[in-house]
Amino acid sequence: MSGLASVLAPIAFVNENVLRLGRAVGVVAIALMVIAILIQVFFRYVLGNALPWPDEAARFCMLWMTGLMAPTAFRRGGFVAIDMLERFLPRVIGQTLNLFLLLIALSVLVVAVNIGWSEVTGFGGKFATAALYLPTSFGFDEWYRIPRSWMMASLLAGIILLISVNIELILRSFITLLGGGHLLPEIPDAAVGAE
């Protein structure tokens, strides 16, 4: 039991700190997404001249926000779940079912890594975005067209973070199944808007 707990401790530590950084970047992405959408609304409906870049910038920010914040939701049990069956089953059977479902989720996530990697490095990742440019000089006279692979890297990053969280949850579930649930530290649940 203590061996599993010692394996769990560094994984939980890394997850907590990496996900804290991911939440901070995700909050910035949400703010930038809202700003881009408000700019587009102003230019489209007030000035009658829609800009080409805000829609793509908002989509870029939304994908990164999702990839960086979904692992936190998974770790804290924030995903939609039907846990009625688990609650009605005896404790050991319910925990075994939970462990089995986490193992299935892990197998799906491992397959998804290949999909995420192919999105970044495959045919679609070789193209650039239609309207997103990054200045490459302080005079703003040279611009670099942002590759689509930068946007799709959010999928790969999110999947890798979800795998890390899933491994932690599998270890937690296994320790709980063996009767050591009281040894596990709580997963901190930040207040809404905190951090």
PDB file of C-alpha atoms in Angstrom, residues 45-120:
ATOM      1  CA  TYR A  45     -22.261  45.341 -36.312  1.00  0.00           C
ATOM      2  CA  VAL A  46     -21.188  48.870 -35.383  1.00  0.00           C
ATOM      3  CA  LEU A  47     -18.760  49.695 -38.202  1.00  0.00           C
ATOM      4  CA  GLY A  48     -20.243  47.253 -40.729  1.00  0.00           C
ATOM      5  CA  ASN A  49     -16.804  45.929 -41.677  1.00  0.00           C
ATOM      6  CA  ALA A  50     -15.990  42.437 -40.330  1.00  0.00           C
ATOM      7  CA  LEU A  51     -12.343  41.656 -39.699  1.00  0.00           C
ATOM      8  CA  PRO A  52     -10.850  38.377 -40.972  1.00  0.00           C
ATOM      9  CA  TRP A  53      -8.832  37.397 -37.889  1.00  0.00           C
ATOM     10  CA  PRO A  54     -11.022  37.551 -34.721  1.00  0.00           C
ATOM     11  CA  ASP A  55     -13.030  34.396 -35.470  1.00  0.00           C
ATOM     12  CA  GLU A  56      -9.879  32.369 -35.994  1.00  0.00           C
ATOM     13  CA  ALA A  57      -8.161  33.912 -32.971  1.00  0.00           C
ATOM     14  CA  ALA A  58     -11.181  33.073 -30.778  1.00  0.00           C
ATOM     15  CA  ARG A  59     -11.165  29.476 -32.064  1.00  0.00           C
ATOM     16  CA  PHE A  60      -7.410  29.229 -31.384  1.00  0.00           C
ATOM     17  CA  CYS A  61      -7.903  30.449 -27.791  1.00  0.00           C
ATOM     18  CA  MET A  62     -10.933  28.203 -27.245  1.00  0.00           C
ATOM     19  CA  LEU A  63      -9.024  25.083 -28.312  1.00  0.00           C
ATOM     20  CA  TRP A  64      -6.089  25.863 -26.021  1.00  0.00           C
ATOM     21  CA  MET A  65      -8.389  26.750 -23.132  1.00  0.00           C
ATOM     22  CA  THR A  66     -10.159  23.407 -23.549  1.00  0.00           C
ATOM     23  CA  GLY A  67      -6.938  21.414 -23.849  1.00  0.00           C
ATOM     24  CA  LEU A  68      -5.483  22.997 -20.721  1.00  0.00           C
ATOM     25  CA  MET A  69      -8.587  23.051 -18.503  1.00  0.00           C
ATOM     26  CA  ALA A  70     -10.247  19.710 -19.331  1.00  0.00           C
ATOM     27  CA  PRO A  71      -7.629  17.736 -17.328  1.00  0.00           C
ATOM     28  CA  THR A  72      -8.456  19.795 -14.226  1.00  0.00           C
ATOM     29  CA  ALA A  73     -12.155  19.077 -14.670  1.00  0.00           C
ATOM     30  CA  PHE A  74     -11.379  15.364 -15.089  1.00  0.00           C
ATOM     31  CA  ARG A  75      -9.175  15.299 -11.993  1.00  0.00           C
ATOM     32  CA  ARG A  76     -11.776  17.040  -9.843  1.00  0.00           C
ATOM     33  CA  GLY A  77     -14.695  14.946 -11.100  1.00  0.00           C
ATOM     34  CA  GLY A  78     -16.176  17.840 -13.049  1.00  0.00           C
ATOM     35  CA  PHE A  79     -17.130  15.885 -16.162  1.00  0.00           C
ATOM     36  CA  VAL A  80     -20.701  14.813 -16.665  1.00  0.00           C
ATOM     37  CA  ALA A  81     -21.065  11.293 -15.321  1.00  0.00           C
ATOM     38  CA  ILE A  82     -23.814   8.833 -14.634  1.00  0.00           C
ATOM     39  CA  ASP A  83     -22.798   7.417 -11.283  1.00  0.00           C
ATOM     40  CA  MET A  84     -26.179   6.102 -10.186  1.00  0.00           C
ATOM     41  CA  LEU A  85     -25.176   2.463 -10.782  1.00  0.00           C
ATOM     42  CA  GLU A  86     -21.932   2.839  -8.843  1.00  0.00           C
ATOM     43  CA  ARG A  87     -23.793   4.309  -5.854  1.00  0.00           C
ATOM     44  CA  PHE A  88     -26.285   1.431  -5.700  1.00  0.00           C
ATOM     45  CA  LEU A  89     -23.625  -1.284  -5.923  1.00  0.00           C
ATOM     46  CA  PRO A  90     -21.743  -2.538  -2.885  1.00  0.00           C
ATOM     47  CA  ARG A  91     -18.609  -0.482  -2.159  1.00  0.00           C
ATOM     48  CA  VAL A  92     -16.044  -2.945  -3.525  1.00  0.00           C
ATOM     49  CA  ILE A  93     -18.018  -3.689  -6.696  1.00  0.00           C
ATOM     50  CA  GLY A  94     -18.629   0.031  -7.283  1.00  0.00           C
ATOM     51  CA  GLN A  95     -14.939   0.835  -6.867  1.00  0.00           C
ATOM     52  CA  THR A  96     -14.001  -2.050  -9.152  1.00  0.00           C
ATOM     53  CA  LEU A  97     -16.404  -0.713 -11.771  1.00  0.00           C
ATOM     54  CA  ASN A  98     -14.846   2.745 -11.396  1.00  0.00           C
ATOM     55  CA  LEU A  99     -11.353   1.286 -11.838  1.00  0.00           C
ATOM     56  CA  PHE A 100     -12.493  -0.655 -14.917  1.00  0.00           C
ATOM     57  CA  LEU A 101     -13.978   2.491 -16.474  1.00  0.00           C
ATOM     58  CA  LEU A 102     -10.769   4.435 -15.799  1.00  0.00           C
ATOM     59  CA  LEU A 103      -8.778   1.695 -17.535  1.00  0.00           C
ATOM     60  CA  ILE A 104     -11.091   1.897 -20.562  1.00  0.00           C
ATOM     61  CA  ALA A 105     -10.671   5.681 -20.576  1.00  0.00           C
ATOM     62  CA  LEU A 106      -6.888   5.239 -20.478  1.00  0.00           C
ATOM     63  CA  SER A 107      -6.964   2.922 -23.498  1.00  0.00           C
ATOM     64  CA  VAL A 108      -9.055   5.460 -25.428  1.00  0.00           C
ATOM     65  CA  LEU A 109      -6.673   8.276 -24.476  1.00  0.00           C
ATOM     66  CA  VAL A 110      -3.634   6.263 -25.571  1.00  0.00           C
ATOM     67  CA  VAL A 111      -5.247   5.760 -28.987  1.00  0.00           C
ATOM     68  CA  ALA A 112      -6.112   9.479 -29.053  1.00  0.00           C
ATOM     69  CA  VAL A 113      -2.418  10.414 -28.697  1.00  0.00           C
ATOM     70  CA  ASN A 114      -1.835   9.016 -32.170  1.00  0.00           C
ATOM     71  CA  ILE A 115      -4.751  11.030 -33.522  1.00  0.00           C
ATOM     72  CA  GLY A 116      -3.479  14.213 -31.848  1.00  0.00           C
ATOM     73  CA  TRP A 117       0.028  13.621 -33.154  1.00  0.00           C
ATOM     74  CA  SER A 118      -1.257  13.090 -36.693  1.00  0.00           C
ATOM     75  CA  GLU A 119      -3.247  16.342 -36.458  1.00  0.00           C
ATOM     76  CA  VAL A 120      -0.077  18.220 -35.545  1.00  0.00           C
TER      77      VAL A 120
END
